[in-house]
Structure formats: structure tokens, C-alpha cells
Amino acid sequence: MKPLNDYGWNEDWDRAAKEALQSIQRDKRLVPARIVAQFSKQYRIVTPDGEMTAAVTGKYEYEAASKSDFPAVGDWVMVEPLQGEPRAVIHQLLPRKSAFSRREAGSVPDEQVIAANIDTVFIVNALNKDFNIRKIERYLIAVWESGAQPVVLLTKADLCDSPESHAALVEAAAPGVPVHAVSSLLDQGKEQLQGYLTPGTTVAVTGSSGAGKSTLLNWLSGQDVQRVQSIREEDARGRHTTTHRELFVLPGGAIMVDTPGMRELQLWESEDGWEAAFADISSLAAQCRFHDCRHEKEDGCAVQEALQAGTLDADRYANYRKTERELAHQARKEQANTRRQKKQSKKPGGKHAARSRNAHAGSYFELMDE
């Protein structure tokens, strides 16, 4: 199991694999594996015998109720290596301990898992014209919802005259979340990140294209493992470099997932993450005189009092209300879609048709990336 140990295998995953084997056909030689990279319907995995390519079985594809049921980078799966070939078939997904997701583009609501079984997510935002606290807040919602721990990295600190003041602004918008300003060009700040990069720990890196995610990976690994490109200086827009999600083992033993840059992070079922990201506002709301306060013109509204006193940033509160409306709208769409699926499943052949649409509606992992 040596190759798997390098990729985060431990006693908990060993127990999960043994439990999975009890529910799978015993006539097959199944071994655990971790998803290292994904390319539409094809995967690169690491097994006890080394790296292989893999795809899910037809039975797996048929039984998948949604796209989030398919493996993602970071997932642990049970696979059957094909004799005499560097290939395997994926039979089962082991239960995830965390999943960093977003809403997939399209009219039908569906979850897209960006990375699974992540311990920490580095939310990367560059200290240039792309610096955007409201964008960081959106990422915080998704990360808190995932079950992983968020850390904000302000990259390209060499381009900013006052990285400390920018870090203070982020800290005010992300209570309790670690914030670090770093510069790979000047080799500054690496020591601040070592506590997150312990052996066996999986860290995902996410953010806009051009924020320096691949550069960060190269810097922390001490070698060029990912190709990088410069950005357009006039608007800080990044040219697309990373085209797929991939997992890398760093020299110190930590595992890092690089992801393509996102034009937009559409939130997916993030009520708990939303509450965590805006815990300060939720705490204020609990102090309002009336329990059903709408935080508009009611007497005794603690939120409005904080806004008037300047202790609550107006833009932060506006983003709080905006994301609240967005999540409520999405919940209504999901409920309507569920009702449609139930009606469809009652028709002759309806259940099979619904599954086929989920499994074959284009690429499983189409990204709305740059």
C-alpha cells in the first residue's frame, strides 16, 4: 500500500474500504485507489500497484442519480485492475468526508464536485486589480459548506504597496479565517503555510484565473509541475493555464489539488456555509427586538443599528442579502426540478430515462472556466 500512503491513505480509509468490500461481488479482485486527475469520463488513479487510467462501470453509470455521484479528484474508490493492462474499472465510491462543490452551469440545477476529501482550501486572490473581498466571501460560503477549513492567500504581494492593510480588510470580512499575504516572486510567506502542509493532508487551491494558483503550486513544490502564463496587466485577467483538476504530492508529504480558474462561483446548497461565512451578521440578527425582523426599518433592529454606527460594512451586508436571495432562488428551482423528476419517474420507462439524462447530458465535469 506504499503508493497509497503517499496519497493520504490511513486507517479510516482502510476501514471504509473493508466495509465497501462486504457489499461488492466477491468474484472480483478489487483494490482501493485515489482519483488523481479527471478528463471528462476518464480518470487517472493511483492504486497499490501504481498509476493507471480508469472509467466507471456501466452499472455504476446507470445507477448514478446525479453528476455528483461520479468520482471527483481526491475521491477514494474501489477499482478492478484489468489483467495485463494499465487500466482499471471503478466499481464503488467510498463515502466522502468533505466535498468542495458549486452549482453547475445550465438551466437544470445540479451539483459539480470540484474536489473531494479535502482538509484545507486555499482561497487565492491576487493583490492587483483583481482583489475583491466580495468574491472572497462567496468562496468562503462554498468552503465552509464543504466541510474543509478555509484559508485566504493574498498572492502577488510584491505588486501591492500595503499588503498588510489589504489582509486586514479580508480579516474583517472573514472572522476567524487565517489570511496570509505571500509572494512567490520574492519567496516571501512560505513559512506561514507550512502548518497546513503536513504529510497526508490534502489541500485544494481555488480562485479566479490569473490569481497565481499554478504559480503557488510550483513555488511550494520547488519545481515546475504546472505550466503558467502571464496575465493582461490592463485588467488583471488571467489567461487560462490549468485545464483540469489534478492532485500533486509536495516534497514535504502534503497533497495539493490544483483547479482551473473560475469566471464565476455559483453556490450550491450552501445554507450552513452561508451562515458560517456571515456569522457576525447572524449574531447581530439574533439581537434584534423582534424574532421575525427583516432588518429594514423595524424598531430595535440590531443589524440596522450596526450599519448606522459603521460597525457593520454596508457592502458586506449587501452581499449577505444578495447571496441569501440567490440560495433561496436556487432552493426553489431544485424543489421544482425534484417535482418534475418524480412525475417523470411515474411514467413508463421514466426512471431509466431520467437516469440516462443525468448520465449523458454532455461532459460530466464541464467547467464554466476561463
XYZ file of C-alpha atoms in Angstrom:
370
model
C 0.000 0.000 0.000
C 3.048 2.281 -0.156
C 1.873 4.329 -3.180
C -1.461 4.941 -1.429
C 0.222 6.075 1.783
C 1.869 8.875 -0.191
C -1.596 9.998 -1.298
C -3.229 10.144 2.143
C -4.220 6.527 2.801
C -4.810 5.900 6.513
C -6.675 3.648 8.949
C -10.001 5.419 8.394
C -9.882 4.802 4.648
C -8.748 1.217 5.252
C -11.874 0.639 7.356
C -14.086 2.253 4.702
C -12.580 0.018 2.014
C -13.171 -3.145 4.039
C -16.798 -2.150 4.632
C -17.250 -1.490 0.911
C -15.890 -4.926 0.008
C -18.674 -6.562 2.005
C -21.275 -5.147 -0.392
C -19.460 -5.915 -3.666
C -19.243 -9.146 -5.650
C -16.553 -11.340 -4.140
C -15.518 -12.840 -7.513
C -13.696 -9.658 -8.458
C -10.255 -8.523 -7.341
C -10.982 -5.045 -6.028
C -8.402 -2.669 -4.585
C -8.657 0.881 -3.264
C -7.464 3.806 -5.379
C -7.482 7.592 -5.277
C -8.574 9.816 -8.150
C -5.503 11.838 -9.160
C -6.915 13.621 -12.218
C -10.065 13.626 -14.328
C -10.627 14.287 -18.012
C -14.362 14.176 -18.809
C -15.276 10.473 -18.406
C -11.700 9.249 -17.969
C -9.661 9.286 -14.764
C -6.082 8.862 -13.710
C -5.854 6.934 -10.451
C -3.188 5.705 -8.065
C -3.507 2.113 -6.807
C -1.318 -0.122 -4.614
C 0.405 -1.115 -7.879
C 0.952 2.438 -9.129
C -0.842 4.774 -11.534
C -3.478 3.630 -14.029
C -6.255 5.057 -16.164
C -9.836 4.212 -15.233
C -13.518 4.625 -16.064
C -16.693 3.755 -14.168
C -18.576 0.565 -14.938
C -21.794 0.597 -16.952
C -23.696 -0.426 -13.803
C -22.170 2.494 -11.883
C -23.149 4.919 -14.644
C -26.691 3.570 -14.809
C -27.260 3.777 -11.053
C -25.809 7.285 -10.621
C -28.696 9.582 -9.740
C -26.774 12.808 -10.423
C -23.404 14.019 -11.645
C -22.171 14.465 -8.079
C -22.407 10.672 -7.670
C -19.489 10.272 -10.087
C -15.921 10.358 -8.737
C -14.033 13.640 -8.483
C -10.372 14.425 -7.895
C -9.492 13.454 -4.332
C -12.107 10.709 -4.088
C -11.243 7.229 -2.885
C -12.789 4.428 -4.951
C -12.795 0.639 -5.217
C -11.445 -0.469 -8.594
C -10.840 -3.682 -10.528
C -7.453 -3.625 -12.327
C -7.651 -5.229 -15.769
C -5.204 -8.087 -16.087
C -2.194 -7.289 -18.241
C -3.325 -3.689 -18.861
C -2.537 -0.342 -17.207
C -6.282 0.241 -16.841
C -8.968 -0.354 -14.232
C -12.729 -0.037 -13.858
C -14.315 1.846 -10.953
C -16.999 -0.097 -9.078
C -17.718 1.989 -5.991
C -17.130 5.405 -4.438
C -16.073 5.417 -0.784
C -18.031 7.865 1.425
C -16.621 11.389 1.198
C -15.517 13.231 4.319
C -15.732 16.582 2.520
C -16.715 17.865 -0.922
C -15.982 21.307 -2.353
C -18.848 21.929 -4.784
C -20.560 24.563 -6.857
C -23.738 24.762 -8.916
C -23.084 23.576 -12.439
C -23.918 25.883 -15.327
C -27.233 25.170 -17.006
C -30.955 25.564 -16.525
C -31.339 22.317 -14.540
C -29.818 22.591 -11.036
C -27.016 20.111 -10.481
C -24.022 19.851 -8.175
C -20.496 19.836 -9.549
C -17.907 18.447 -7.131
C -14.650 20.334 -7.674
C -12.584 18.236 -5.270
C -13.309 15.683 -2.547
C -11.796 14.619 0.783
C -10.087 17.972 1.246
C -8.757 19.089 4.637
C -7.985 22.716 3.756
C -8.911 25.000 0.859
C -6.577 27.842 -0.088
C -8.779 30.641 -1.459
C -6.362 32.539 -3.686
C -6.879 36.215 -4.541
C -4.160 38.360 -6.097
C -3.176 41.747 -4.705
C -3.672 43.501 -8.038
C -6.739 44.863 -9.849
C -8.495 41.528 -9.278
C -8.558 41.996 -5.480
C -12.203 41.578 -4.483
C -13.467 40.990 -0.954
C -16.996 40.165 -2.116
C -15.591 37.396 -4.314
C -13.635 36.008 -1.353
C -16.865 35.926 0.679
C -18.521 33.752 -1.986
C -15.653 31.282 -1.879
C -15.843 31.224 1.917
C -19.508 30.176 1.745
C -18.649 27.233 -0.518
C -15.632 26.153 1.531
C -17.451 26.277 4.878
C -20.246 24.199 3.292
C -17.724 21.633 2.007
C -16.554 20.540 5.435
C -12.977 21.715 4.795
C -11.189 24.591 6.517
C -10.754 27.834 4.544
C -7.508 29.807 4.377
C -7.236 33.013 2.331
C -3.977 33.538 0.450
C -3.334 37.008 -0.947
C -0.826 36.302 -3.689
C 1.434 38.663 -5.651
C 2.094 40.726 -2.536
C 5.043 42.235 -4.423
C 2.528 44.172 -6.570
C 0.914 45.847 -3.566
C 2.244 48.768 -1.514
C 0.214 47.800 1.562
C -0.426 44.043 1.733
C -0.992 44.300 5.495
C -3.906 46.716 5.107
C -5.485 44.509 2.424
C -5.091 41.490 4.710
C -6.828 43.453 7.493
C -9.781 44.160 5.173
C -10.118 40.453 4.396
C -9.840 39.511 8.073
C -12.745 41.847 8.841
C -14.847 40.114 6.176
C -13.746 36.610 7.213
C -13.877 36.424 11.021
C -11.702 33.619 12.357
C -10.282 32.652 8.955
C -6.470 32.728 8.570
C -5.282 35.299 5.999
C -1.735 35.332 4.587
C -0.092 37.662 2.084
C 2.584 35.852 0.051
C 4.858 36.468 -2.918
C 6.389 33.642 -4.914
C 8.471 36.177 -6.864
C 10.154 37.412 -3.675
C 9.929 33.995 -1.965
C 8.040 35.571 0.948
C 5.474 33.951 3.206
C 6.179 30.283 2.521
C 6.925 29.597 6.182
C 3.396 30.790 7.094
C 1.894 27.952 5.073
C 3.894 25.022 6.397
C 1.411 24.317 9.196
C -1.261 23.491 6.604
C 1.051 21.263 4.542
C 1.650 18.349 6.893
C 2.201 14.817 5.491
C -1.013 13.141 4.346
C -3.022 16.379 4.422
C -4.942 17.301 1.265
C -5.142 20.979 0.301
C -7.161 22.325 -2.632
C -6.315 25.626 -4.324
C -9.149 27.659 -5.833
C -9.738 31.143 -7.184
C -10.010 33.175 -10.367
C -7.840 32.544 -13.396
C -4.680 34.625 -13.099
C -4.694 34.674 -9.283
C -1.494 32.632 -9.195
C -2.763 29.161 -8.253
C -0.409 27.205 -10.510
C 2.470 29.524 -9.618
C 1.718 28.842 -5.946
C 1.836 25.083 -6.585
C 5.178 25.365 -8.407
C 6.579 27.560 -5.629
C 5.529 25.199 -2.833
C 6.718 22.101 -4.699
C 10.082 23.632 -5.603
C 9.716 22.679 -9.277
C 7.632 23.498 -12.340
C 4.866 20.908 -12.128
C 2.260 23.149 -13.766
C 2.590 25.481 -16.751
C 1.892 29.147 -16.010
C 1.100 32.179 -18.148
C 1.213 35.911 -17.540
C -1.965 37.982 -17.170
C -3.265 41.006 -19.057
C -1.954 43.858 -16.944
C -4.638 46.351 -18.030
C -7.442 44.409 -16.315
C -5.621 41.639 -14.356
C -7.473 38.968 -16.334
C -5.688 35.645 -16.387
C -5.060 33.562 -19.478
C -6.289 30.017 -18.983
C -3.483 27.718 -17.841
C -4.870 24.812 -15.812
C -7.428 22.916 -17.916
C -8.340 20.147 -15.495
C -8.227 19.314 -11.821
C -5.192 17.356 -10.700
C -3.642 16.151 -7.464
C 0.093 16.537 -6.703
C 2.246 15.273 -3.814
C 4.501 18.011 -2.427
C 8.062 17.246 -1.236
C 7.021 17.520 2.429
C 4.279 14.901 2.039
C 1.205 17.129 1.704
C -1.145 16.590 -1.229
C -2.318 19.580 -3.261
C -5.194 19.826 -5.764
C -4.829 22.457 -8.484
C -8.070 23.552 -10.151
C -8.928 25.622 -13.232
C -9.748 29.271 -12.640
C -13.436 30.108 -12.402
C -15.174 33.040 -14.052
C -17.948 32.689 -11.518
C -18.616 30.555 -8.460
C -22.302 29.665 -8.410
C -23.220 28.434 -4.949
C -24.742 25.011 -4.357
C -26.938 24.168 -1.324
C -24.849 26.343 0.961
C -27.149 27.410 3.783
C -24.797 26.193 6.514
C -21.792 27.652 4.696
C -23.643 30.946 4.255
C -24.401 31.062 7.989
C -20.741 30.360 8.799
C -19.390 32.936 6.351
C -21.677 35.639 7.751
C -21.717 34.506 11.367
C -21.182 38.079 12.583
C -24.353 39.279 10.857
C -26.316 36.266 12.093
C -25.158 37.110 15.604
C -26.397 40.685 15.192
C -29.721 39.468 13.817
C -30.227 37.352 16.928
C -30.096 40.573 18.993
C -32.989 42.269 17.143
C -36.054 43.151 19.213
C -38.364 41.078 17.018
C -37.532 37.494 16.064
C -39.045 37.986 12.582
C -37.153 41.222 11.940
C -36.475 41.829 8.236
C -33.590 44.195 9.053
C -35.092 47.065 7.097
C -36.940 49.749 9.114
C -38.074 47.837 12.193
C -37.564 49.363 15.639
C -34.840 47.684 17.659
C -33.066 46.182 14.629
C -29.534 45.411 15.737
C -28.373 44.995 12.131
C -29.552 48.465 11.081
C -28.048 49.960 14.243
C -24.678 48.383 13.378
C -24.904 49.730 9.814
C -25.652 53.230 11.057
C -22.855 53.046 13.616
C -20.393 51.849 10.958
C -19.526 48.655 12.831
C -21.067 46.593 10.008
C -19.781 47.262 6.493
C -22.633 48.174 4.118
C -21.111 46.286 1.181
C -20.682 43.156 3.308
C -24.325 43.365 4.376
C -25.408 43.859 0.755
C -23.507 40.695 -0.228
C -25.136 38.878 2.685
C -28.599 39.735 1.345
C -27.602 39.045 -2.265
C -26.310 35.537 -1.532
C -29.337 34.890 0.703
C -31.673 35.638 -2.226
C -29.522 33.580 -4.582
C -29.638 30.492 -2.357
C -33.386 30.861 -1.801
C -33.952 31.111 -5.568
C -31.817 28.027 -6.172
C -33.710 26.075 -3.495
C -36.985 26.853 -5.255
C -35.553 25.685 -8.593
C -34.287 22.448 -7.034
C -37.689 21.767 -5.493
C -39.386 22.335 -8.856
C -36.873 20.039 -10.563
C -37.465 17.331 -7.943
C -41.208 17.509 -8.561
C -40.632 17.154 -12.319
C -38.385 14.131 -11.801
C -40.983 12.453 -9.580
C -43.637 12.954 -12.238
C -41.277 11.615 -14.904
C -40.411 8.532 -12.848
C -44.096 7.572 -12.678
C -44.326 7.315 -16.468
C -43.447 4.038 -18.260
C -39.665 3.917 -18.577
C -39.454 7.242 -16.779
C -36.915 6.230 -14.162
C -34.494 4.870 -16.741
C -34.934 7.963 -18.936
C -34.200 10.303 -16.042
C -31.031 8.386 -15.204
C -29.924 8.452 -18.815
C -30.341 12.220 -18.979
C -28.271 12.680 -15.833
C -25.518 10.392 -17.070
C -25.286 11.607 -20.653
C -26.081 15.337 -20.540
C -22.738 16.342 -22.052
C -19.488 16.013 -20.175
C -19.884 15.076 -16.525
C -17.485 17.751 -15.458
C -17.995 20.702 -17.783
C -16.463 23.749 -16.104
C -17.617 27.289 -16.505
C -13.960 28.284 -16.503
C -11.815 30.687 -18.371
